[in-house]
Amino acid sequence: IMAVSQAGAPGRPTTTALQVLDWSTGTLTARHTQLFQSTLTSSNSINVTAVLKSGNVDYDAADEIVLVLNEFVGTQAIPNQATTRFFVFDDANHGFAQLLADTLSVETDATTYHAQVADVTIGDLDGDFVGDILFGGLADLTVARSCNFDGNGNPGSLRYLLIAYEFNGTKIEKTKTAFSSDADWDSLYPGYCSGSPATRAIRFLSVNILDFDNDRVPDIQANQFIFSG
């Protein structure tokens, strides 16, 4: 599987192609192709990066596909606009049918945090022998400048988001969320960040599901943090 983006002219959408390539006949052919148009509106070029993961997230034997599309306008260090969305596609035996399409957010009693960029991984977090989908995202990406300070030198509002989805036997649904709090704002960056170049800024939340302590229970890695399973 692969995803390739081709930027349009300034002011026009960027097209991303998801392709499933097959070598079973001895010739590399595209078994499935699906096109996506960027959603941001701008007079400038719209940049799109894609994240792909495959894994068995339901109760059949074949793997599903998860695609994350991250869009931004401006520089990747300090984008003027940014947004993310994801898609889950069924396996080849079911024609790569779309199972889910959504944006990523975490709701609290006071507000909702919307991810503007995201990574994804698949792993069995609950021991049911079926993969769970875990997204790691950043909220307030466009207002958190260098070292998570805003343009006036005040504490920034960048937040880490973790969002888990699971197949419930009928459909894939959001099951658990977590987010960094206001008190965590300066712990997202190392202490030496304030003496670093002005462009130093966290712009991605890399996530993995791995057994870090060899207890046969999966743990979650989110950038510099590791959470016990």
XYZ file of C-alpha atoms in Angstrom:
229
model
C 0.000 0.000 0.000
C 1.164 3.528 -0.709
C -0.166 7.076 -0.707
C 1.158 9.790 -2.992
C 0.176 13.467 -2.921
C 0.470 15.870 -5.832
C 0.149 19.544 -4.993
C -2.123 21.595 -7.179
C -1.397 25.127 -8.312
C -1.648 27.807 -5.583
C -5.278 28.189 -4.610
C -6.267 24.744 -5.886
C -6.732 21.477 -3.957
C -3.990 18.904 -3.530
C -4.840 15.366 -4.656
C -3.707 12.285 -2.721
C -3.910 8.809 -4.255
C -4.165 5.710 -2.072
C -2.992 2.652 -3.996
C -2.862 -1.035 -3.165
C -0.249 -2.693 -5.373
C -0.257 -6.428 -6.188
C 2.648 -8.610 -7.356
C 0.826 -11.957 -7.308
C 0.783 -12.265 -11.120
C 4.466 -11.455 -11.481
C 3.651 -7.928 -12.622
C 3.192 -4.996 -10.283
C -0.357 -3.740 -10.809
C -2.673 -1.389 -8.941
C -5.362 -3.534 -7.353
C -7.164 -0.601 -5.791
C -6.908 3.180 -6.215
C -8.799 5.899 -4.388
C -8.373 9.677 -4.692
C -8.788 12.329 -1.988
C -8.966 16.101 -2.326
C -7.545 18.424 0.312
C -10.088 20.300 2.443
C -8.252 23.500 3.386
C -8.962 26.649 1.416
C -6.084 29.002 0.637
C -4.655 31.152 -2.133
C -1.315 29.427 -1.442
C -0.251 25.827 -2.023
C -1.795 23.193 0.246
C 0.672 20.592 1.506
C -0.485 17.072 2.361
C 1.417 14.308 4.119
C -0.005 10.814 4.570
C 0.434 8.161 7.258
C -0.472 4.554 6.453
C -0.855 1.533 8.708
C -2.303 -1.926 8.068
C -3.488 -4.476 10.596
C -6.382 -6.742 11.532
C -8.841 -4.549 13.421
C -11.925 -6.767 13.129
C -12.603 -10.472 13.562
C -11.605 -11.778 10.150
C -8.121 -12.884 9.126
C -7.131 -10.203 6.629
C -5.698 -6.751 7.368
C -7.548 -3.465 7.166
C -5.936 -0.166 6.091
C -5.834 3.070 8.086
C -4.961 6.289 6.248
C -4.287 9.646 7.923
C -4.140 12.789 5.785
C -2.368 15.784 7.330
C -2.827 19.112 5.558
C -1.054 22.397 6.190
C -0.582 25.792 4.572
C 2.589 27.780 5.162
C 5.783 26.303 6.536
C 5.703 22.985 8.347
C 7.547 24.606 11.273
C 4.871 27.260 11.813
C 1.841 26.577 9.589
C -0.843 29.187 9.051
C -3.524 26.500 8.728
C -3.507 22.801 9.565
C -6.033 19.992 9.739
C -6.118 16.201 9.799
C -8.628 13.435 9.046
C -8.524 9.665 8.800
C -10.096 6.759 6.940
C -10.375 3.050 7.712
C -10.780 0.623 4.807
C -11.776 -3.030 4.947
C -9.537 -5.798 3.650
C -9.131 -6.996 0.063
C -11.735 -9.733 0.561
C -14.315 -6.988 1.119
C -13.198 -4.768 -1.743
C -11.426 -2.209 0.456
C -14.806 -0.783 1.451
C -14.644 2.331 3.612
C -15.516 1.448 7.219
C -14.999 4.832 8.839
C -14.024 8.412 8.000
C -13.675 11.106 10.631
C -11.655 13.932 12.111
C -9.822 13.504 15.414
C -10.866 15.252 18.601
C -10.965 14.907 22.378
C -13.992 16.232 24.241
C -13.840 17.482 27.822
C -16.473 19.031 30.072
C -15.220 22.476 29.116
C -14.143 22.262 25.482
C -13.164 20.114 22.527
C -9.573 19.765 21.333
C -9.212 19.142 17.606
C -6.088 17.454 16.266
C -4.397 19.402 13.466
C -1.838 16.704 12.666
C -1.784 13.018 13.581
C 0.097 9.739 13.514
C -1.457 6.271 13.805
C -0.441 2.834 14.991
C -2.249 -0.495 15.389
C -1.828 -2.947 18.260
C -3.763 -5.131 20.676
C -4.178 -2.924 23.750
C -6.830 -4.991 25.530
C -5.741 -8.571 24.896
C -8.655 -9.621 22.679
C -6.297 -10.684 19.850
C -7.676 -7.955 17.573
C -5.791 -4.760 16.804
C -6.890 -1.447 18.279
C -6.299 1.776 16.344
C -4.406 4.440 18.267
C -3.973 7.987 16.985
C -1.549 10.526 18.396
C -2.353 14.114 17.527
C -1.413 17.702 18.272
C -4.004 20.383 19.010
C -3.406 24.142 18.673
C -0.521 23.488 16.324
C -0.968 26.816 14.553
C -0.822 28.979 17.711
C 1.951 27.183 19.644
C 5.177 28.711 18.444
C 8.781 27.957 19.375
C 9.179 25.990 22.626
C 5.382 26.142 23.106
C 5.234 29.887 23.700
C 2.752 32.013 21.804
C 3.649 35.071 19.751
C 3.627 37.263 22.880
C 5.959 35.037 24.884
C 3.196 33.560 27.032
C 2.729 29.818 27.670
C 1.452 28.141 24.530
C -1.582 25.915 24.202
C -0.081 22.981 22.293
C -1.614 19.711 23.502
C -0.844 16.052 23.002
C -3.922 13.976 22.163
C -4.308 10.184 22.275
C -7.421 8.682 20.717
C -8.203 4.952 20.574
C -10.711 3.189 18.315
C -11.867 -0.419 18.580
C -14.114 -2.820 16.670
C -17.126 -3.668 18.857
C -18.317 -6.596 16.772
C -20.443 -4.400 14.530
C -18.501 -1.222 13.814
C -15.322 0.652 14.694
C -15.897 3.270 17.389
C -13.968 5.660 19.600
C -13.330 4.060 22.988
C -10.762 6.084 24.937
C -9.119 9.513 24.796
C -6.428 11.354 26.724
C -4.848 14.798 26.502
C -2.124 16.877 28.095
C -3.382 19.517 30.530
C -2.567 23.207 31.005
C -0.103 22.191 33.720
C 1.833 20.100 31.190
C 2.558 22.923 28.758
C 6.288 23.225 29.530
C 6.930 19.489 29.953
C 6.184 18.838 26.283
C 9.541 20.413 25.409
C 12.992 19.725 26.874
C 14.396 22.312 29.269
C 17.064 23.491 26.814
C 14.457 24.484 24.225
C 14.352 28.164 25.241
C 17.981 28.555 24.198
C 17.431 26.892 20.841
C 16.748 28.361 17.399
C 13.466 30.221 17.032
C 12.136 27.578 14.653
C 12.395 24.734 17.189
C 8.875 23.424 17.590
C 7.146 20.081 18.005
C 5.080 19.465 14.900
C 4.254 15.757 15.110
C 3.231 13.235 17.788
C 4.758 9.877 16.936
C 2.905 6.938 18.515
C 3.748 3.249 18.847
C 2.307 0.261 20.696
C 5.157 -1.904 22.002
C 6.044 -4.009 25.031
C 8.850 -1.888 26.469
C 9.269 -3.696 29.808
C 8.936 -7.325 28.654
C 5.845 -8.035 30.773
C 3.843 -9.194 27.734
C 1.512 -6.224 28.130
C 1.613 -3.558 25.399
C 2.736 -0.053 26.336
C 2.130 3.221 24.500
C 4.910 5.501 23.315
C 3.928 9.081 22.448
C 6.999 11.119 21.501
C 9.114 11.303 24.692
C 6.493 9.703 26.944
C 5.840 6.008 27.602
C 2.599 4.889 29.246
C 2.325 1.500 30.917
C -0.248 -0.903 29.471
